[in-house]
Amino acid sequence: MTTSNRKISAPRPHPETEHFWQAASDGLLLLKKCEACGQVHHYPRAICPYCLSDRTQWIEASGKGQVYSYSTMGKEDAAYTLAFVTLDEGVTMLTNLVDCDPKELSIGASVKVVFKPSEGGPAVPMFTLAHLASTVPEPAG
Amino acid sequence: MSIKGKAYIVGAYEHPTRKADTLSVARLHADVAKGALEDAGLSKDDIDGYFCAGDVPGLGTASMVEYLGLKVRHMDSTESGGSAPMLHVAHAAQAIAMGKCDVALITLAGRPRAALASLALKPPDFDTPDLQFELPYAPATQNLYAMVAKRHMYEFGTTSEQLAWIKVAASHHAQHNPNAMLRQVVSVEDVINSPMVSDPLHRLDCCVISDGGGALIIARPEIARSLKRPKIRIIGAGEAPKNSMAGKVDLTYSAARYSGAAAFAEAGLTPADIDYASIYDSFTITLLVQLEDLGFCAKGQGGRFVADGKLISGIGKLPVNTDGGGLCNNHPANRGGMTKIIEAMRQLRGEAHPKVQVANCHLALASGIGGALASRHVAGTVILERE
């Protein structure tokens, strides 16, 4: 079981990323979208890495995605899983896969964001297998 | 304008130590500088250019220039981790071509083994914009390379056994290197039965942690011709970054795709022309991905290319890392680039161990990856020719 026993070092926000971490503590995963060129990027910058416009806006991500790659390191309680998850919005982010047995993981598996407390800092977005996440059922049809 | 033929590597030296309990980092840099000068047949006062990366103590070139008592008119402390020596060779050739210096010294040294240092090189710089989006997830060197291996297996069917052949080849070479840290020949089974470090990389998929270093002397053609050593020309070089590309992550290739293409274009050669290759092997997957990206085989075919001893000198088509590489010989300062260029020099000079020497070795390539393969790295490639 990859759990969240590992102490998560606190992210140190920059002025341009404070909103991202505040939202994470509120249970929202945000991305940056450029109003000038329309591209979504991650990690978030004040300046668009595609066109250098400063007209970048926060958008709310669905929190859903698929495992792009992952690796479990460490033994027993110290084990944790580093991963890249490709979000439905098209960007891939570095993260951890948590609250699931590493043996159940696979590339392409559907995952959903969960937020884990850091040591003295904001909550950190991580992912767990979508079928294990406690979610509000999707509306029928 | 090209660096092709504008400069020669006239001196090369690898420190024999693998555990420097009684040698400081500055002393190691000085030892290798002295060794490379003696190898070239030059003296300290001939040096008018100095190149080093972040493994030196102090600010850029400043402290080592002082320690060594150098009088230089050109300096370059380009930092790209383990690939920095490849960039330094290229930059030294550029500087020499522009008349900025005549004889350049490049040093690399460190003592992570004696210092019991972790793989983390320095305390984090919290101004680094990516750090807050990575550090909470505890990326280590091992898992940042393991994720590349995992994706390669998924995309192309590469197996742990195929990766293991890279270590097996390194061990076959290292048995002939008296200074190698690990000289015992290992089997595919030994590798895949060694403890899992970061899935799917086993302990024997990882390079050694060792102390020591190496140095190179680069000189103008006229100076190279005045010396008694074989003439080794720098005929092509390339450098390139790759990163998470604003979220368009693609772990199936490395920046060696670009550095290699640039180096081959400058040299006017193709991979089929290369007699010997030194390719940075921080992990088995590092070497495999570069083989594909440099064009020695098609993308995805690296596993087949390395299997069944195809990298072993005298057996395989492309002998690679005949000193035992980072996997078995040496990985000084946690940086593999310098020793790669030094073994390429040995091969081109005909001075590799007779059991691993490539017959009629005229063209060699050295390529490396500095940084982390999965997140951000810099590749450097150089192509050398024996005149």
GROMACS .gro file of N, CA and C in nm, chain A residues 6 8-14 17 20-21 39-45 49-50 67-75 80 82-84 90-96 107 124-126, chain B residues 126-130 132-140 142-144 146-151 154-155 195-201 244-252 374-376:
model
  264
    6ARG      N    1   0.469   0.916   0.433
    6ARG     CA    2   0.586   1.000   0.412
    6ARG      C    3   0.554   1.145   0.447
    8ILE      N    4   0.554   1.511   0.389
    8ILE     CA    5   0.560   1.586   0.264
    8ILE      C    6   0.619   1.723   0.293
    9SER      N    7   0.734   1.749   0.232
    9SER     CA    8   0.799   1.878   0.258
    9SER      C    9   0.713   1.990   0.200
   10ALA      N   10   0.706   2.099   0.275
   10ALA     CA   11   0.615   2.208   0.238
   10ALA      C   12   0.665   2.280   0.113
   11PRO      N   13   0.578   2.297   0.015
   11PRO     CA   14   0.615   2.381  -0.098
   11PRO      C   15   0.634   2.525  -0.052
   12ARG      N   16   0.728   2.595  -0.111
   12ARG     CA   17   0.747   2.736  -0.077
   12ARG      C   18   0.698   2.819  -0.194
   13PRO      N   19   0.574   2.872  -0.183
   13PRO     CA   20   0.517   2.947  -0.296
   13PRO      C   21   0.597   3.072  -0.329
   14HIS      N   22   0.594   3.108  -0.456
   14HIS     CA   23   0.643   3.238  -0.501
   14HIS      C   24   0.521   3.329  -0.514
   17THR      N   25   0.268   3.214  -0.756
   17THR     CA   26   0.206   3.082  -0.741
   17THR      C   27   0.125   3.069  -0.612
   20PHE      N   28  -0.220   2.924  -0.654
   20PHE     CA   29  -0.224   2.780  -0.679
   20PHE      C   30  -0.228   2.704  -0.548
   21TRP      N   31  -0.142   2.744  -0.454
   21TRP     CA   32  -0.131   2.669  -0.328
   21TRP      C   33  -0.248   2.698  -0.235
   39GLN      N   34  -0.283   2.851  -2.492
   39GLN     CA   35  -0.220   2.728  -2.443
   39GLN      C   36  -0.233   2.715  -2.290
   40VAL      N   37  -0.252   2.590  -2.246
   40VAL     CA   38  -0.252   2.558  -2.104
   40VAL      C   39  -0.112   2.506  -2.069
   41HIS      N   40  -0.056   2.551  -1.957
   41HIS     CA   41   0.075   2.501  -1.918
   41HIS      C   42   0.080   2.461  -1.771
   42HIS      N   43   0.182   2.382  -1.737
   42HIS     CA   44   0.212   2.345  -1.601
   42HIS      C   45   0.360   2.312  -1.596
   43TYR      N   46   0.434   2.346  -1.490
   43TYR     CA   47   0.395   2.419  -1.371
   43TYR      C   48   0.356   2.562  -1.405
   44PRO      N   49   0.277   2.625  -1.321
   44PRO     CA   50   0.222   2.757  -1.355
   44PRO      C   51   0.326   2.869  -1.349
   45ARG      N   52   0.321   2.955  -1.449
   45ARG     CA   53   0.408   3.073  -1.454
   45ARG      C   54   0.323   3.198  -1.473
   49PRO      N   55   0.497   3.028  -2.117
   49PRO     CA   56   0.618   2.970  -2.177
   49PRO      C   57   0.607   2.947  -2.327
   50TYR      N   58   0.487   2.966  -2.382
   50TYR     CA   59   0.471   2.952  -2.528
   50TYR      C   60   0.491   3.084  -2.601
   67VAL      N   61  -0.233   0.782  -1.569
   67VAL     CA   62  -0.092   0.764  -1.533
   67VAL      C   63  -0.009   0.758  -1.662
   68TYR      N   64   0.093   0.848  -1.671
   68TYR     CA   65   0.184   0.846  -1.787
   68TYR      C   66   0.303   0.756  -1.758
   69SER      N   67   0.362   0.770  -1.639
   69SER     CA   68   0.465   0.676  -1.594
   69SER      C   69   0.475   0.689  -1.443
   70TYR      N   70   0.542   0.592  -1.380
   70TYR     CA   71   0.552   0.594  -1.234
   70TYR      C   72   0.665   0.501  -1.192
   71SER      N   73   0.710   0.520  -1.069
   71SER     CA   74   0.809   0.429  -1.012
   71SER      C   75   0.795   0.430  -0.861
   72THR      N   76   0.791   0.311  -0.802
   72THR     CA   77   0.782   0.298  -0.657
   72THR      C   78   0.922   0.272  -0.603
   73MET      N   79   0.959   0.351  -0.504
   73MET     CA   80   1.093   0.344  -0.446
   73MET      C   81   1.080   0.331  -0.295
   74GLY      N   82   1.174   0.258  -0.234
   74GLY     CA   83   1.173   0.242  -0.089
   74GLY      C   84   1.096   0.118  -0.047
   75LYS      N   85   1.117   0.077   0.076
   75LYS     CA   86   1.060  -0.048   0.125
   75LYS      C   87   0.952  -0.023   0.230
   80TYR      N   88   0.717   0.493  -0.159
   80TYR     CA   89   0.629   0.595  -0.217
   80TYR      C   90   0.642   0.587  -0.368
   82LEU      N   91   0.651   0.791  -0.719
   82LEU     CA   92   0.661   0.912  -0.800
   82LEU      C   93   0.594   0.884  -0.934
   83ALA      N   94   0.527   0.983  -0.989
   83ALA     CA   95   0.454   0.958  -1.114
   83ALA      C   96   0.444   1.085  -1.197
   84PHE      N   97   0.423   1.065  -1.325
   84PHE     CA   98   0.372   1.170  -1.413
   84PHE      C   99   0.228   1.133  -1.445
   90GLY      N  100  -0.478   1.799  -2.078
   90GLY     CA  101  -0.370   1.779  -2.175
   90GLY      C  102  -0.229   1.802  -2.123
   91VAL      N  103  -0.217   1.854  -2.002
   91VAL     CA  104  -0.083   1.874  -1.948
   91VAL      C  105  -0.048   1.758  -1.854
   92THR      N  106   0.082   1.731  -1.847
   92THR     CA  107   0.131   1.622  -1.762
   92THR      C  108   0.207   1.682  -1.644
   93MET      N  109   0.175   1.635  -1.524
   93MET     CA  110   0.239   1.692  -1.404
   93MET      C  111   0.308   1.585  -1.322
   94LEU      N  112   0.420   1.625  -1.260
   94LEU     CA  113   0.487   1.537  -1.165
   94LEU      C  114   0.403   1.532  -1.038
   95THR      N  115   0.393   1.412  -0.978
   95THR     CA  116   0.309   1.397  -0.861
   95THR      C  117   0.345   1.268  -0.788
   96ASN      N  118   0.267   1.235  -0.688
   96ASN     CA  119   0.274   1.103  -0.625
   96ASN      C  120   0.141   1.032  -0.644
  107ILE      N  121   0.046   0.199  -1.627
  107ILE     CA  122   0.043   0.314  -1.717
  107ILE      C  123  -0.093   0.315  -1.787
  124VAL      N  124  -0.100   1.953  -0.083
  124VAL     CA  125  -0.030   1.920  -0.207
  124VAL      C  126  -0.116   1.826  -0.290
  125PRO      N  127  -0.139   1.858  -0.419
  125PRO     CA  128  -0.220   1.769  -0.503
  125PRO      C  129  -0.144   1.641  -0.538
  126MET      N  130  -0.210   1.527  -0.509
  126MET     CA  131  -0.158   1.397  -0.546
  126MET      C  132  -0.272   1.321  -0.613
  267PHE      N  133   1.555   2.774  -0.344
  267PHE     CA  134   1.410   2.790  -0.345
  267PHE      C  135   1.361   2.893  -0.447
  268ASP      N  136   1.451   2.964  -0.510
  268ASP     CA  137   1.411   3.051  -0.621
  268ASP      C  138   1.387   2.972  -0.749
  269THR      N  139   1.432   2.846  -0.753
  269THR     CA  140   1.411   2.764  -0.873
  269THR      C  141   1.261   2.747  -0.893
  270PRO      N  142   1.208   2.790  -1.009
  270PRO     CA  143   1.061   2.796  -1.023
  270PRO      C  144   0.992   2.661  -1.020
  271ASP      N  145   1.063   2.553  -1.062
  271ASP     CA  146   1.000   2.422  -1.065
  271ASP      C  147   1.002   2.353  -0.930
  273GLN      N  148   0.905   2.403  -0.617
  273GLN     CA  149   0.786   2.388  -0.532
  273GLN      C  150   0.687   2.289  -0.591
  274PHE      N  151   0.697   2.263  -0.721
  274PHE     CA  152   0.606   2.168  -0.786
  274PHE      C  153   0.668   2.029  -0.799
  275GLU      N  154   0.785   2.011  -0.740
  275GLU     CA  155   0.851   1.881  -0.748
  275GLU      C  156   0.893   1.830  -0.610
  276LEU      N  157   0.956   1.916  -0.530
  276LEU     CA  158   1.012   1.873  -0.402
  276LEU      C  159   0.910   1.804  -0.310
  277PRO      N  160   0.784   1.850  -0.305
  277PRO     CA  161   0.687   1.780  -0.218
  277PRO      C  162   0.666   1.633  -0.257
  278TYR      N  163   0.701   1.598  -0.381
  278TYR     CA  164   0.679   1.461  -0.427
  278TYR      C  165   0.803   1.374  -0.412
  279ALA      N  166   0.910   1.432  -0.355
  279ALA     CA  167   1.034   1.360  -0.324
  279ALA      C  168   1.096   1.291  -0.446
  280PRO      N  169   1.117   1.366  -0.555
  280PRO     CA  170   1.189   1.305  -0.666
  280PRO      C  171   1.334   1.279  -0.625
  281ALA      N  172   1.385   1.162  -0.659
  281ALA     CA  173   1.526   1.130  -0.636
  281ALA      C  174   1.587   1.104  -0.773
  283GLN      N  175   1.715   0.830  -0.871
  283GLN     CA  176   1.680   0.695  -0.915
  283GLN      C  177   1.540   0.689  -0.976
  284ASN      N  178   1.440   0.747  -0.909
  284ASN     CA  179   1.305   0.733  -0.964
  284ASN      C  180   1.280   0.823  -1.085
  285LEU      N  181   1.358   0.930  -1.098
  285LEU     CA  182   1.344   1.014  -1.217
  285LEU      C  183   1.400   0.944  -1.342
  287ALA      N  184   1.403   0.593  -1.340
  287ALA     CA  185   1.319   0.472  -1.345
  287ALA      C  186   1.190   0.497  -1.423
  288MET      N  187   1.135   0.618  -1.411
  288MET     CA  188   1.010   0.647  -1.484
  288MET      C  189   1.033   0.645  -1.635
  289VAL      N  190   1.153   0.681  -1.678
  289VAL     CA  191   1.186   0.672  -1.820
  289VAL      C  192   1.191   0.525  -1.863
  290ALA      N  193   1.254   0.442  -1.779
  290ALA     CA  194   1.261   0.299  -1.810
  290ALA      C  195   1.122   0.238  -1.815
  291LYS      N  196   1.037   0.275  -1.719
  291LYS     CA  197   0.901   0.220  -1.714
  291LYS      C  198   0.824   0.256  -1.841
  292ARG      N  199   0.834   0.380  -1.884
  292ARG     CA  200   0.762   0.422  -2.004
  292ARG      C  201   0.821   0.355  -2.129
  295TYR      N  202   0.681   0.020  -2.158
  295TYR     CA  203   0.540   0.028  -2.199
  295TYR      C  204   0.527   0.056  -2.349
  296GLU      N  205   0.606   0.151  -2.398
  296GLU     CA  206   0.594   0.193  -2.538
  296GLU      C  207   0.653   0.090  -2.635
  336PRO      N  208   1.871  -0.630  -0.566
  336PRO     CA  209   1.755  -0.563  -0.504
  336PRO      C  210   1.696  -0.453  -0.592
  337MET      N  211   1.564  -0.443  -0.590
  337MET     CA  212   1.496  -0.336  -0.663
  337MET      C  213   1.524  -0.204  -0.591
  338VAL      N  214   1.572  -0.106  -0.666
  338VAL     CA  215   1.598   0.025  -0.607
  338VAL      C  216   1.477   0.115  -0.631
  339SER      N  217   1.441   0.131  -0.755
  339SER     CA  218   1.322   0.209  -0.792
  339SER      C  219   1.266   0.141  -0.916
  340ASP      N  220   1.154   0.080  -0.901
  340ASP     CA  221   1.089  -0.002  -1.003
  340ASP      C  222   1.086   0.070  -1.138
  341PRO      N  223   1.141   0.017  -1.248
  341PRO     CA  224   1.194  -0.118  -1.267
  341PRO      C  225   1.348  -0.128  -1.259
  342LEU      N  226   1.415  -0.031  -1.200
  342LEU     CA  227   1.562  -0.034  -1.196
  342LEU      C  228   1.611  -0.105  -1.070
  385SER      N  229   1.039   1.936  -1.902
  385SER     CA  230   0.899   1.892  -1.900
  385SER      C  231   0.812   1.971  -1.997
  386MET      N  232   0.871   2.063  -2.070
  386MET     CA  233   0.808   2.130  -2.184
  386MET      C  234   0.668   2.183  -2.150
  387ALA      N  235   0.661   2.255  -2.039
  387ALA     CA  236   0.538   2.322  -1.997
  387ALA      C  237   0.420   2.225  -1.977
  388GLY      N  238   0.455   2.098  -1.959
  388GLY     CA  239   0.351   1.999  -1.937
  388GLY      C  240   0.334   1.900  -2.051
  389LYS      N  241   0.405   1.921  -2.162
  389LYS     CA  242   0.399   1.826  -2.274
  389LYS      C  243   0.510   1.721  -2.256
  390VAL      N  244   0.500   1.649  -2.145
  390VAL     CA  245   0.604   1.555  -2.107
  390VAL      C  246   0.610   1.439  -2.207
  391ASP      N  247   0.732   1.406  -2.251
  391ASP     CA  248   0.752   1.289  -2.336
  391ASP      C  249   0.883   1.223  -2.291
  392LEU      N  250   0.871   1.110  -2.224
  392LEU     CA  251   0.988   1.043  -2.167
  392LEU      C  252   1.053   0.945  -2.264
  393THR      N  253   1.005   0.939  -2.388
  393THR     CA  254   1.057   0.836  -2.479
  393THR      C  255   1.190   0.876  -2.544
  515ALA      N  256   1.417   1.242  -1.656
  515ALA     CA  257   1.271   1.257  -1.667
  515ALA      C  258   1.224   1.401  -1.655
  516SER      N  259   1.294   1.484  -1.581
  516SER     CA  260   1.243   1.620  -1.558
  516SER      C  261   1.315   1.723  -1.645
  517ARG      N  262   1.445   1.744  -1.620
  517ARG     CA  263   1.517   1.837  -1.707
  517ARG      C  264   1.664   1.799  -1.709
   0.00000   0.00000   0.00000
